[in-house]
Amino acid sequence: MVQRHNTPQTPLKQTSTLHKVLLLVVGFFLPGILLAWAGSTSVKTSSSAAKKTASPAPYTGPVTAIINAHIHPMTTASFKGTILLQSGRVKALGKTLTPPQGAKIIDAKGKPVTPGIALSNTSLGLVEISLEKSTRNAAMKTHAPIRAAFRAIDGFDPSSTTIPIARIEGITTAILRPRGGIISGQSAFVRLWGLGEASHIKTPLAVHASLRDGHVAHTWLRLRQLFSDTRMWMKGANTSTNGHHRTLGAGVLDLKVMAKVVKRELPFVLEVHRAIDILNAIKFAKQQKIKLVISGASEAWRVAKQLAKHNIPVLLGPLRNLPRSFSRLGSRYDNAALLHKAGVLFALGAGGGAHHIRHIRQYAGQAVSYGLPHKAAMKAITHNLFRIYGLHQQAGALTPGMEANVVLWSGDPLELSTIAKQVWISGNMIPMRSRQTLLRDRYLKRLKLKK
């Protein structure tokens, strides 16, 4: 019911004064409002025009030629030959390719050249020191369970000292995953080079959620309520039902983000480990008609056929046979091999932190020792992550037109003794140094002086 109030008439003198004030306010703000409106209109027009006329930029600038390389394109068979990098992309590659005059020549001397490693679900650049609260930006400082509007990219520091440490180990791209709550927020796909938007591959990338141990039934209830609230909000329906007021379980900003999940504009990444919970997640995704990606998946091998049948991709963490919790009792080292055998698309990760993520190659090698084919393991740490998120036409392989994220290795990338000899990100030759190597060199120099 709208309440009406009888208001006394305002004297003419007061009314004219009020009109003057209003005119001054409108006169002050109106130009800015019009400019903002015009700016937003022009952005929309230019972006839509860009979509219609988008075409690859011509190859210009200096050329880098990596010769005598054992090239692993990932999408085709490996071969020995030359690969050309120009304008931040792979220009050409072939067995008998001749570098153009003036190209910078890098002699691989028969060593492997692969796409850069793509890391999933990491806190790289979001956490500097795990025990120092002021350097942790991977989660909201709240106990709220629904945090869909939280964006990991807003806390990303491309100058973090952890990034060069990962970079010189061959990691060129990473997914920044938010933490905490039932709905943790929105992830971002970034390249580990450049500032601001120069480092962005795609943001937002997906909405992340997790089933917490001991709260599984409660979490499913909250998820059903959230999707119901989102659909009601999308329809613009009145939040009162049968005369009783219904309180939505999330704020408007969160609902706006969840609407993108409902409309299949953003994937829904659910961290879950038990086989039964994975099956329930598949059923939930089918009911809600959303794009589902399973993360964690310690017991995925038990439901591999169902995952393959419904084309549900999986983001695996480090392979273990010792469970870290009751939800991971079925953990086993051949999880990846069994998923591969069943035809499930999956990518390997390094555990989600910001430190020690360089062990990703070790985890892939471990999977090979338990039955995963070598090429499948390499694709699981380079190419598959781009396939899962529909970005495989942009990066993740060594084919003409692809972003030039390239690594020259000293040997088999899955061997512990192998190092990355040189890394390129978007065609940029990366300095092969980090805070750790600088400290190493400083103290080695002192030791030599003592001798």
Coordinates of C-alpha atoms in Angstrom, one line a residue, residues 13-430:
K13 CA 9.5 32.6 -2.4
Q14 CA 10.7 29.2 -1.1
T15 CA 9.6 27.5 -4.3
S16 CA 11.5 29.9 -6.6
T17 CA 14.7 29.4 -4.5
L18 CA 14.3 25.7 -4.7
H19 CA 14.0 25.9 -8.5
K20 CA 17.2 27.9 -8.7
V21 CA 19.1 25.3 -6.7
L22 CA 17.7 22.5 -8.9
L23 CA 18.7 24.4 -12.0
L24 CA 22.2 24.9 -10.7
V25 CA 22.6 21.2 -9.8
V26 CA 21.2 20.0 -13.2
G27 CA 23.4 22.6 -15.1
F28 CA 26.5 21.3 -13.2
F29 CA 25.9 17.6 -13.7
L30 CA 24.1 17.4 -17.0
P31 CA 27.2 17.8 -19.3
G32 CA 29.0 15.0 -17.5
I33 CA 25.9 12.8 -17.7
L34 CA 25.6 13.5 -21.4
L35 CA 29.3 12.8 -22.0
A36 CA 29.1 9.6 -20.1
W37 CA 26.1 8.5 -22.0
A38 CA 27.7 9.4 -25.3
G39 CA 30.9 7.6 -24.3
S40 CA 29.1 4.4 -23.3
T41 CA 27.1 4.6 -26.6
S42 CA 30.3 5.0 -28.7
V43 CA 32.0 2.1 -26.8
K44 CA 29.1 -0.2 -27.5
T45 CA 29.0 0.8 -31.2
S46 CA 32.7 0.5 -31.7
S47 CA 32.8 -2.9 -29.9
S48 CA 29.9 -4.3 -32.0
A49 CA 31.6 -3.0 -35.1
A50 CA 34.9 -4.6 -34.0
K51 CA 33.1 -7.9 -33.7
K52 CA 31.8 -7.6 -37.2
T53 CA 35.1 -6.6 -38.8
A54 CA 37.5 -8.5 -36.4
S55 CA 40.3 -10.1 -38.4
P56 CA 43.9 -11.1 -37.5
A57 CA 46.3 -8.2 -37.6
P58 CA 49.0 -8.4 -40.2
Y59 CA 52.4 -9.8 -39.2
T60 CA 54.8 -6.9 -38.7
G61 CA 58.0 -6.2 -36.8
P62 CA 61.0 -8.4 -36.0
V63 CA 61.0 -12.1 -36.5
T64 CA 62.4 -14.7 -34.1
A65 CA 63.3 -18.0 -35.7
I66 CA 63.9 -21.1 -33.5
I67 CA 65.8 -23.5 -35.7
N68 CA 66.9 -27.2 -35.3
A69 CA 64.1 -27.7 -32.8
H70 CA 62.1 -30.8 -32.0
I71 CA 58.7 -29.1 -32.2
H72 CA 55.6 -30.4 -30.4
P73 CA 52.6 -28.5 -31.8
M74 CA 50.2 -30.5 -29.5
T75 CA 47.5 -30.7 -32.2
T76 CA 49.6 -32.6 -34.7
A77 CA 52.6 -35.0 -34.5
S78 CA 56.0 -33.7 -33.4
F79 CA 58.7 -33.1 -35.9
K80 CA 62.2 -31.5 -36.3
G81 CA 62.3 -28.2 -37.9
T82 CA 61.9 -24.4 -37.6
I83 CA 59.3 -22.2 -36.0
L84 CA 58.9 -18.4 -36.7
L85 CA 57.5 -16.0 -34.2
Q86 CA 56.3 -12.5 -35.2
S87 CA 53.8 -9.9 -33.9
G88 CA 53.3 -12.0 -30.7
R89 CA 52.0 -15.0 -32.7
V90 CA 53.3 -18.1 -34.4
K91 CA 53.8 -17.1 -38.0
A92 CA 54.9 -20.4 -39.5
L93 CA 56.6 -23.7 -38.7
G94 CA 57.9 -26.5 -40.9
K95 CA 60.5 -29.1 -41.5
T96 CA 62.3 -27.2 -44.3
L97 CA 61.3 -23.6 -43.4
T98 CA 64.0 -21.0 -44.1
P99 CA 64.2 -18.0 -41.7
P100 CA 63.7 -14.6 -43.4
Q101 CA 66.6 -12.3 -43.7
G102 CA 67.2 -10.3 -40.5
A103 CA 65.4 -12.7 -38.2
K104 CA 66.8 -13.3 -34.8
I105 CA 68.1 -16.9 -34.9
I106 CA 67.8 -19.2 -31.8
D107 CA 69.5 -22.6 -32.4
A108 CA 67.6 -25.2 -30.3
K109 CA 70.2 -27.8 -31.1
G110 CA 67.6 -30.6 -31.4
K111 CA 66.0 -29.8 -28.0
P112 CA 62.2 -29.8 -27.5
V113 CA 60.0 -26.8 -28.2
T114 CA 56.5 -26.8 -26.8
P115 CA 53.6 -24.4 -26.0
G116 CA 53.9 -22.8 -22.6
I117 CA 52.4 -24.5 -19.6
A118 CA 48.9 -23.3 -18.7
L119 CA 48.1 -23.6 -15.0
S120 CA 44.6 -24.0 -13.7
N121 CA 43.1 -22.8 -10.4
T122 CA 46.0 -20.9 -8.9
S123 CA 46.5 -18.0 -6.5
L124 CA 49.6 -16.8 -8.4
G125 CA 49.8 -13.0 -8.1
L126 CA 47.0 -13.1 -5.6
V127 CA 49.0 -14.3 -2.6
E128 CA 52.6 -13.1 -1.9
I129 CA 53.2 -14.6 1.6
S130 CA 50.7 -17.1 2.8
L131 CA 51.1 -16.2 6.5
E132 CA 50.9 -12.5 5.9
K133 CA 47.3 -11.4 5.8
S134 CA 48.0 -8.1 4.0
T135 CA 49.4 -10.0 1.0
R136 CA 46.5 -12.3 0.6
N137 CA 43.9 -11.2 -2.0
A138 CA 42.4 -14.5 -3.2
A139 CA 39.3 -14.2 -1.1
M140 CA 36.8 -11.7 0.3
K141 CA 37.3 -10.7 4.0
T142 CA 33.9 -11.9 4.9
H143 CA 32.0 -15.0 6.0
A144 CA 29.3 -14.5 3.4
P145 CA 28.7 -17.8 1.5
I146 CA 27.7 -16.1 -1.8
R147 CA 30.4 -14.0 -3.4
A148 CA 29.7 -14.3 -7.1
A149 CA 30.5 -10.6 -7.7
F150 CA 34.0 -11.0 -6.3
R151 CA 36.6 -10.8 -9.1
A152 CA 40.0 -12.4 -8.7
I153 CA 41.5 -10.1 -11.3
D154 CA 40.9 -7.0 -9.1
G155 CA 43.5 -8.4 -6.6
F156 CA 46.0 -9.6 -9.2
D157 CA 49.5 -8.2 -8.9
P158 CA 51.5 -8.9 -12.1
S159 CA 54.6 -7.7 -10.4
S160 CA 54.5 -10.3 -7.7
T161 CA 57.8 -12.1 -7.0
T162 CA 56.1 -15.4 -7.4
I163 CA 55.4 -14.9 -11.1
P164 CA 59.0 -14.9 -12.4
I165 CA 59.6 -18.0 -10.3
A166 CA 56.8 -19.7 -12.2
R167 CA 57.6 -18.1 -15.5
I168 CA 61.2 -19.4 -15.8
E169 CA 59.9 -22.9 -15.2
G170 CA 57.9 -22.7 -18.4
I171 CA 54.6 -21.5 -17.0
T172 CA 53.3 -18.8 -19.4
T173 CA 49.5 -18.6 -18.5
A174 CA 47.4 -19.2 -15.4
I175 CA 43.9 -19.1 -14.2
L176 CA 43.4 -17.0 -11.1
R177 CA 40.8 -18.7 -8.9
P178 CA 39.0 -16.9 -6.0
R179 CA 38.7 -18.7 -2.7
G180 CA 36.2 -19.1 0.2
G181 CA 32.5 -19.4 0.6
I182 CA 30.1 -21.6 -1.4
I183 CA 30.3 -19.3 -4.4
S184 CA 33.8 -18.0 -4.4
G185 CA 33.6 -15.5 -7.2
Q186 CA 34.9 -15.0 -10.8
S187 CA 38.2 -16.3 -12.1
A188 CA 40.4 -14.8 -14.7
F189 CA 42.8 -16.3 -17.4
V190 CA 46.0 -14.3 -17.6
R191 CA 49.4 -14.4 -19.3
L192 CA 52.4 -14.0 -17.0
W193 CA 53.7 -11.0 -18.8
G194 CA 52.6 -7.4 -19.1
L195 CA 50.7 -4.9 -16.9
G196 CA 46.9 -4.3 -16.8
E197 CA 44.9 -5.5 -19.7
A198 CA 48.0 -6.5 -21.6
S199 CA 48.1 -9.5 -19.3
H200 CA 44.4 -10.5 -19.6
I201 CA 43.4 -13.4 -21.8
K202 CA 39.8 -13.6 -20.6
T203 CA 38.1 -12.0 -17.6
P204 CA 35.8 -13.0 -16.1
L205 CA 36.4 -16.6 -17.1
A206 CA 34.1 -18.6 -14.9
V207 CA 32.2 -18.6 -11.6
H208 CA 33.7 -20.9 -9.0
A209 CA 32.0 -22.8 -6.2
S210 CA 32.9 -25.7 -3.9
L211 CA 31.2 -28.4 -1.8
R212 CA 32.7 -28.2 1.6
D213 CA 33.3 -31.3 3.7
G214 CA 30.6 -31.7 6.3
H215 CA 28.3 -29.2 4.6
V216 CA 27.4 -31.1 1.4
A217 CA 23.6 -31.3 1.9
H218 CA 23.5 -27.7 3.1
T219 CA 25.6 -26.5 0.1
W220 CA 23.3 -28.2 -2.4
L221 CA 20.3 -26.5 -0.7
R222 CA 22.0 -23.1 -1.0
L223 CA 22.9 -23.7 -4.6
R224 CA 19.3 -24.6 -5.5
Q225 CA 18.0 -21.6 -3.7
L226 CA 20.6 -19.3 -5.4
F227 CA 19.7 -20.5 -8.9
S228 CA 16.0 -20.2 -8.1
D229 CA 16.5 -16.6 -6.8
T230 CA 18.6 -15.8 -9.9
R231 CA 15.8 -16.9 -12.3
M232 CA 13.2 -15.0 -10.3
W233 CA 15.4 -11.9 -10.4
M234 CA 16.0 -12.3 -14.1
K235 CA 12.3 -12.4 -14.8
G236 CA 11.8 -9.2 -12.8
A237 CA 9.2 -11.0 -10.7
N238 CA 8.0 -9.5 -7.4
T239 CA 9.8 -11.1 -4.5
S240 CA 6.6 -11.6 -2.6
T241 CA 5.0 -15.0 -2.9
N242 CA 1.4 -15.7 -1.8
G243 CA 1.3 -12.4 0.0
H244 CA 4.5 -13.3 2.0
H245 CA 7.7 -11.4 1.4
R246 CA 10.5 -13.6 0.1
T247 CA 14.1 -12.5 0.8
L248 CA 16.5 -13.2 -2.0
G249 CA 19.6 -15.1 -0.8
A250 CA 22.1 -12.9 -2.7
G251 CA 22.6 -9.3 -3.5
V252 CA 21.9 -7.7 -6.9
L253 CA 25.6 -7.7 -7.9
D254 CA 25.8 -11.4 -7.2
L255 CA 22.6 -12.1 -9.0
K256 CA 23.8 -10.2 -12.1
V257 CA 26.8 -12.6 -12.3
M258 CA 24.8 -15.7 -11.6
A259 CA 22.5 -14.6 -14.5
K260 CA 25.4 -15.1 -16.8
V261 CA 25.8 -18.6 -15.6
V262 CA 22.1 -19.3 -16.1
K263 CA 22.4 -17.9 -19.6
R264 CA 25.5 -20.1 -20.3
E265 CA 27.7 -17.1 -20.8
L266 CA 30.0 -18.2 -18.0
P267 CA 30.9 -21.8 -17.0
F268 CA 30.2 -23.0 -13.5
V269 CA 33.3 -24.6 -12.0
L270 CA 32.4 -26.8 -9.0
E271 CA 35.1 -28.2 -6.7
V272 CA 34.0 -31.6 -5.7
H273 CA 35.8 -34.9 -4.9
R274 CA 33.5 -37.8 -4.0
A275 CA 32.1 -39.9 -6.8
I276 CA 28.5 -39.5 -5.6
D277 CA 29.0 -35.7 -5.4
I278 CA 30.3 -35.6 -9.0
L279 CA 27.2 -37.5 -10.1
N280 CA 25.0 -35.1 -8.2
A281 CA 26.8 -32.2 -9.9
I282 CA 26.2 -33.7 -13.3
K283 CA 22.5 -34.1 -12.5
F284 CA 22.3 -30.5 -11.1
A285 CA 23.9 -29.1 -14.2
K286 CA 21.5 -30.9 -16.4
Q287 CA 18.5 -29.6 -14.4
Q288 CA 19.8 -26.0 -14.4
K289 CA 21.0 -26.3 -18.1
I290 CA 24.4 -24.7 -17.3
K291 CA 28.0 -25.3 -18.5
L292 CA 29.6 -27.4 -15.8
V293 CA 33.4 -27.9 -15.1
I294 CA 34.4 -30.3 -12.3
S295 CA 37.4 -29.3 -10.3
G296 CA 39.4 -31.4 -7.8
A297 CA 37.8 -34.7 -8.8
S298 CA 39.8 -37.1 -6.6
E299 CA 37.3 -39.9 -7.3
A300 CA 36.6 -38.9 -10.9
W301 CA 37.9 -42.3 -12.1
R302 CA 34.9 -44.0 -10.5
V303 CA 32.5 -42.0 -12.7
A304 CA 34.6 -41.5 -15.8
K305 CA 32.0 -43.0 -18.1
Q306 CA 29.3 -40.6 -16.9
L307 CA 31.7 -37.6 -17.3
A308 CA 32.5 -38.7 -20.8
K309 CA 28.9 -39.3 -21.7
H310 CA 27.8 -35.8 -20.6
N311 CA 31.0 -34.1 -22.0
I312 CA 31.9 -32.7 -18.6
P313 CA 35.5 -31.4 -18.5
V314 CA 37.7 -31.9 -15.4
L315 CA 40.4 -29.8 -13.7
L316 CA 42.5 -32.3 -11.8
G317 CA 44.8 -31.3 -8.9
P318 CA 48.0 -33.1 -8.0
L319 CA 47.6 -36.8 -8.2
R320 CA 47.7 -38.6 -4.8
N321 CA 47.0 -42.0 -3.4
L322 CA 46.9 -40.8 0.2
P323 CA 43.6 -38.9 0.9
R324 CA 43.8 -35.5 2.5
S325 CA 40.2 -35.7 3.7
F326 CA 37.3 -38.2 4.0
S327 CA 35.9 -36.9 0.7
R328 CA 39.1 -38.1 -1.1
L329 CA 39.3 -41.6 0.2
G330 CA 39.2 -42.9 -3.4
S331 CA 42.3 -41.0 -4.5
R332 CA 44.7 -42.8 -6.7
Y333 CA 47.7 -42.0 -8.9
D334 CA 46.2 -43.4 -12.1
N335 CA 43.2 -41.0 -12.0
A336 CA 44.3 -39.1 -15.0
A337 CA 45.1 -42.3 -17.0
L338 CA 41.7 -43.7 -16.3
L339 CA 40.0 -40.4 -17.3
H340 CA 42.0 -40.3 -20.5
K341 CA 41.1 -43.9 -21.3
A342 CA 37.4 -43.1 -20.9
G343 CA 37.7 -40.0 -23.2
V344 CA 37.2 -37.3 -20.6
L345 CA 38.7 -33.9 -21.4
F346 CA 40.9 -32.9 -18.5
A347 CA 43.7 -30.5 -17.5
L348 CA 46.3 -31.0 -14.7
G349 CA 46.9 -28.4 -12.0
A350 CA 49.4 -27.9 -9.2
G351 CA 47.1 -27.6 -6.2
G352 CA 45.8 -24.0 -6.3
G353 CA 48.4 -22.1 -4.4
A354 CA 50.9 -19.5 -5.4
H355 CA 54.0 -21.3 -4.4
H356 CA 55.6 -24.6 -5.6
I357 CA 53.4 -24.6 -8.7
R358 CA 56.5 -25.3 -10.7
H359 CA 55.9 -28.9 -9.7
I360 CA 53.2 -29.2 -12.3
R361 CA 55.7 -30.9 -14.7
Q362 CA 56.5 -33.4 -12.0
Y363 CA 52.8 -34.2 -11.5
A364 CA 52.4 -34.8 -15.2
G365 CA 55.4 -37.0 -15.3
Q366 CA 54.0 -38.9 -12.3
A367 CA 50.7 -39.5 -14.3
V368 CA 52.8 -40.9 -17.2
S369 CA 54.4 -43.4 -14.8
Y370 CA 50.9 -44.6 -13.9
G371 CA 49.7 -45.1 -17.4
L372 CA 48.9 -41.7 -19.0
P373 CA 50.5 -41.5 -22.5
H374 CA 53.3 -38.9 -22.7
K375 CA 51.6 -36.7 -25.3
A376 CA 48.3 -36.8 -23.3
A377 CA 50.2 -35.6 -20.3
M378 CA 51.8 -32.7 -22.2
K379 CA 48.4 -31.7 -23.6
A380 CA 47.0 -31.8 -20.1
I381 CA 49.4 -29.1 -19.0
T382 CA 49.5 -27.0 -22.1
H383 CA 46.6 -27.3 -24.6
N384 CA 43.6 -28.8 -22.8
L385 CA 42.9 -25.9 -20.5
F386 CA 42.3 -23.7 -23.5
R387 CA 40.0 -26.3 -25.0
I388 CA 38.0 -26.5 -21.7
Y389 CA 37.2 -22.8 -21.8
G390 CA 36.8 -22.5 -25.6
L391 CA 40.0 -20.6 -26.2
H392 CA 41.9 -23.2 -28.2
Q393 CA 41.7 -21.1 -31.4
Q394 CA 43.7 -18.4 -29.6
A395 CA 46.4 -20.2 -27.7
G396 CA 47.7 -23.5 -26.3
A397 CA 49.2 -25.0 -29.4
L398 CA 52.0 -24.2 -31.9
T399 CA 50.1 -23.5 -35.1
P400 CA 50.1 -20.4 -37.4
G401 CA 48.1 -17.6 -35.9
M402 CA 48.3 -18.9 -32.3
E403 CA 49.6 -16.7 -29.5
A404 CA 53.4 -17.3 -29.3
N405 CA 53.6 -18.7 -25.8
V406 CA 56.6 -21.0 -26.3
V407 CA 59.2 -22.8 -24.3
L408 CA 62.6 -24.2 -25.3
W409 CA 63.6 -27.1 -23.0
S410 CA 66.9 -28.7 -22.2
G411 CA 65.3 -32.1 -22.5
D412 CA 62.1 -34.0 -21.9
P413 CA 59.8 -31.5 -20.1
L414 CA 58.5 -34.2 -17.8
E415 CA 61.9 -35.2 -16.5
L416 CA 63.0 -33.7 -13.2
S417 CA 66.4 -32.8 -14.4
T418 CA 65.1 -30.8 -17.4
I419 CA 65.0 -27.0 -17.2
A420 CA 63.4 -24.3 -19.4
K421 CA 66.3 -22.8 -21.4
Q422 CA 64.2 -19.9 -22.8
V423 CA 60.5 -18.8 -22.5
W424 CA 58.5 -16.6 -24.8
I425 CA 55.1 -15.1 -23.8
S426 CA 53.1 -13.4 -26.6
G427 CA 56.4 -13.5 -28.6
N428 CA 58.3 -11.6 -25.9
M429 CA 61.6 -13.2 -24.9
I430 CA 61.4 -13.4 -21.1

